[in-house]
C-alpha positions as CSV (number, residue, x, y, z in Angstrom):
1,M,-42.8,10.4,73.9
2,T,-45.1,7.5,74.5
3,T,-45.3,5.5,77.7
4,E,-45.7,1.7,77.3
5,T,-45.4,-1.3,79.5
6,V,-42.1,-3.0,79.0
7,G,-41.7,-6.5,80.6
8,D,-43.1,-6.5,84.1
9,E,-42.5,-2.8,84.8
10,P,-45.5,-0.7,83.8
11,G,-45.0,2.9,83.0
12,T,-41.4,2.5,81.8
13,P,-40.8,5.3,79.3
14,R,-40.2,4.2,75.8
15,T,-39.7,6.4,72.9
16,L,-41.4,5.1,69.8
17,P,-40.6,6.7,66.4
18,P,-43.8,8.5,65.2
19,W,-44.9,7.9,61.6
20,W,-42.9,10.9,60.3
21,V,-39.7,9.3,61.6
22,V,-40.5,6.2,59.5
23,L,-41.0,8.5,56.5
24,L,-37.7,10.2,57.1
25,V,-35.9,6.9,57.5
26,G,-37.5,5.6,54.3
27,L,-36.5,8.7,52.4
28,A,-33.0,8.5,53.7
29,V,-32.7,4.9,52.6
30,A,-34.1,5.9,49.2
31,A,-31.5,8.6,48.9
32,V,-28.8,6.1,49.6
33,A,-30.2,3.8,46.9
34,F,-30.3,6.8,44.6
35,S,-26.6,7.7,45.3
36,I,-25.5,4.1,45.0
37,G,-27.0,3.9,41.5
38,R,-25.0,6.9,40.4
39,F,-21.7,5.1,41.1
40,S,-22.7,1.6,40.0
41,T,-22.0,-0.3,36.8
42,F,-25.7,-0.1,36.0
43,G,-26.3,0.1,32.3
44,I,-22.7,-0.6,31.2
45,A,-23.5,-4.1,29.9
46,G,-26.3,-4.4,27.3
47,S,-28.6,-1.8,25.9
48,T,-30.5,0.9,27.8
49,P,-34.2,0.1,28.2
50,A,-36.2,2.3,25.8
51,E,-39.5,4.1,26.1
52,G,-42.4,1.6,26.0
53,S,-40.3,-1.3,27.3
54,A,-41.4,-3.6,30.1
55,D,-38.4,-2.4,32.2
56,V,-39.5,1.2,32.0
57,G,-43.2,0.5,32.5
58,F,-42.4,-1.6,35.6
59,A,-40.2,1.1,37.1
60,R,-42.9,3.7,36.7
61,D,-45.9,1.7,37.7
62,M,-44.2,0.0,40.7
63,Q,-43.2,3.4,42.1
64,V,-46.9,4.4,42.2
65,H,-47.8,1.0,43.7
66,H,-45.1,1.3,46.3
67,A,-46.1,4.9,47.3
68,Q,-49.5,3.6,48.4
69,A,-48.0,0.7,50.3
70,V,-45.7,3.1,52.2
71,D,-48.7,5.4,53.1
72,M,-50.7,2.5,54.4
73,A,-47.8,1.0,56.3
74,M,-47.0,4.3,58.0
75,T,-50.7,4.7,58.9
76,I,-50.9,1.4,60.7
77,Y,-47.5,1.8,62.3
78,A,-48.7,4.9,64.0
79,E,-52.0,3.3,65.1
80,T,-51.4,-0.3,66.0
81,D,-50.6,-1.7,69.4
82,D,-49.6,-5.1,68.0
83,E,-45.8,-5.4,68.1
84,E,-45.6,-7.9,65.3
85,L,-47.7,-5.8,63.0
86,R,-45.8,-2.7,63.9
87,A,-42.5,-4.4,63.0
88,L,-43.9,-5.6,59.7
89,S,-45.3,-2.2,58.7
90,Y,-42.0,-0.6,59.5
91,D,-40.2,-3.1,57.2
92,I,-42.7,-2.5,54.4
93,A,-42.4,1.3,54.7
94,T,-38.6,1.4,54.7
95,G,-38.1,-1.4,52.3
96,Q,-40.5,-0.1,49.6
97,S,-39.2,3.5,50.1
98,S,-35.7,2.1,49.2
99,Q,-37.0,0.3,46.2
100,R,-38.8,3.4,45.0
101,G,-35.5,5.3,45.2
102,E,-33.8,2.7,43.2
103,M,-36.5,2.7,40.5
104,L,-36.5,6.5,40.3
105,D,-32.7,6.3,39.7
106,W,-33.1,3.8,36.9
107,L,-35.3,6.2,35.0
108,V,-32.8,9.0,35.6
109,Q,-30.0,6.8,34.3
110,W,-32.0,5.9,31.3
111,G,-32.8,9.6,30.5
112,L,-36.6,9.0,30.7
113,P,-39.4,10.8,32.6
114,Q,-40.7,9.4,35.8
115,Y,-44.2,9.2,34.5
116,G,-45.7,8.0,31.2
117,D,-49.0,7.3,29.5
118,A,-51.1,4.1,29.6
119,P,-50.1,2.6,33.0
120,M,-49.9,-1.2,32.9
121,A,-50.0,-1.4,29.1
122,W,-46.5,-2.8,29.2
123,M,-47.9,-6.0,30.7
124,S,-50.2,-6.8,27.7
125,A,-47.8,-9.2,26.1
126,S,-47.2,-11.3,29.3
127,D,-49.1,-14.2,30.7
128,S,-49.6,-12.1,33.9
129,G,-50.9,-9.2,31.8
130,H,-53.7,-11.4,30.3
131,A,-54.6,-12.6,33.8
132,H,-55.0,-9.0,34.9
133,G,-57.0,-7.9,31.9
134,T,-54.3,-5.6,30.4
135,A,-54.2,-7.3,27.0
136,S,-56.9,-5.1,25.5
137,D,-55.8,-2.2,23.2
138,A,-58.5,0.0,24.8
139,P,-57.1,2.4,27.4
140,Q,-57.9,1.5,31.0
141,T,-59.6,3.9,33.4
142,D,-57.8,4.9,36.6
143,E,-60.2,2.6,38.5
144,Q,-59.3,-0.3,36.3
145,V,-55.6,0.3,36.6
146,R,-55.9,0.6,40.4
147,E,-57.9,-2.7,40.5
148,A,-55.4,-4.4,38.3
149,M,-52.6,-3.4,40.7
150,G,-54.6,-4.5,43.7
151,M,-54.5,-1.0,45.1
152,A,-56.9,0.5,47.6
153,S,-59.6,3.0,46.6
154,D,-59.8,6.5,48.0
155,D,-62.7,5.4,50.2
156,E,-60.7,2.4,51.5
157,L,-57.7,4.6,52.4
158,A,-60.0,7.1,54.2
159,A,-61.5,4.3,56.2
160,L,-58.1,3.0,57.1
161,H,-56.9,6.4,58.2
162,S,-59.9,6.8,60.5
163,A,-60.0,3.2,61.9
164,T,-58.6,2.3,65.3
165,G,-57.7,-0.8,67.3
166,K,-58.4,-4.3,65.9
167,T,-60.5,-2.9,63.1
168,A,-57.6,-0.9,61.8
169,D,-55.2,-3.9,62.1
170,C,-57.5,-6.2,60.2
171,M,-58.3,-3.6,57.6
172,F,-54.7,-3.0,57.0
173,L,-53.9,-6.7,56.6
174,S,-56.7,-7.2,54.2
175,L,-55.7,-4.2,52.0
176,M,-52.0,-5.0,52.1
177,I,-52.5,-8.6,51.2
178,R,-54.5,-7.6,48.2
179,H,-51.9,-4.9,47.4
180,H,-49.1,-7.5,47.4
181,E,-51.2,-9.9,45.3
182,G,-51.3,-7.1,42.7
183,A,-47.6,-6.5,42.8
184,I,-46.5,-10.1,42.3
185,P,-47.9,-10.5,38.7
186,M,-46.2,-7.2,37.8
187,A,-42.9,-8.6,39.0
188,E,-43.6,-11.8,37.1
189,A,-44.4,-9.9,33.9
190,V,-41.1,-7.9,34.0
191,L,-39.3,-11.2,34.7
192,E,-40.9,-12.5,31.5
193,L,-40.6,-9.5,29.3
194,G,-37.8,-7.3,30.7
195,T,-34.2,-7.3,29.4
196,D,-32.3,-5.4,32.1
197,A,-30.5,-7.7,34.6
198,R,-30.8,-5.3,37.6
199,V,-34.5,-4.8,37.0
200,K,-35.0,-8.6,37.0
201,T,-33.0,-9.1,40.1
202,V,-35.1,-6.5,42.0
203,A,-38.3,-8.0,40.6
204,E,-37.3,-11.5,41.7
205,N,-36.5,-10.3,45.2
206,M,-39.7,-8.4,45.3
207,K,-41.7,-11.4,44.3
208,K,-40.1,-13.6,47.0
209,G,-40.3,-10.9,49.7
210,Q,-43.9,-10.1,49.1
211,T,-44.9,-13.7,48.9
212,F,-43.4,-14.2,52.3
213,E,-45.1,-11.1,53.7
214,I,-48.5,-12.4,52.4
215,E,-48.0,-15.6,54.4
216,A,-47.0,-13.6,57.5
217,M,-50.0,-11.3,57.2
218,T,-52.3,-14.2,56.6
219,S,-51.0,-15.7,59.9
220,M,-51.6,-12.4,61.7
221,Q,-55.2,-12.3,60.4
222,Q,-55.7,-15.7,62.0
223,R,-54.0,-14.7,65.2
224,L,-56.1,-11.5,65.5
225,G,-59.3,-13.3,64.6
226,C,-60.0,-11.0,61.6
227,S,-63.2,-12.0,59.8
């Protein structure tokens, strides 16, 4: 139970869901998405994506990408006192948890493992892949893959978890903007190279949604005076 000021009445009790409630909500939403996939017409029309395809690579790599976004979003949700940022972080945590559940179910439906070798290699034939340096035949290191995805390093995540106040807010916004900027080329690549209609629909929605969120977070940075 957390006591916050509501309107002009200080000390009014208000129950705020702690970070683990966000996680449970996200997992519940993901479970619904998983169940819906079981009863959908997914895969009836057209061929099933095969190992090595852009659709499969996107489903695997974006799950990893989303997992870090959910972790960062839950971290700042529990820390921030900024209502706008709290609402945004909640949306990111629950929305990306749902998408992870859907992508997990794609791979189940396709009869393929959740993880594969050579992350991001599927992007090599796309314009976005060339822009992210994934066109080389040489295997990428974990650090190169993380950088290509715009993901935070272990040190950056540790700093975010220990930060407080405005420092935490600004750090989250910077990391999440970069994170989204790494996801958009992945979505663009599967729109270019993929063949599955549902994958393309999710990728298009993801591109639009994260572009909007980048704009919202940039506005928050300006409002908060982040350097």
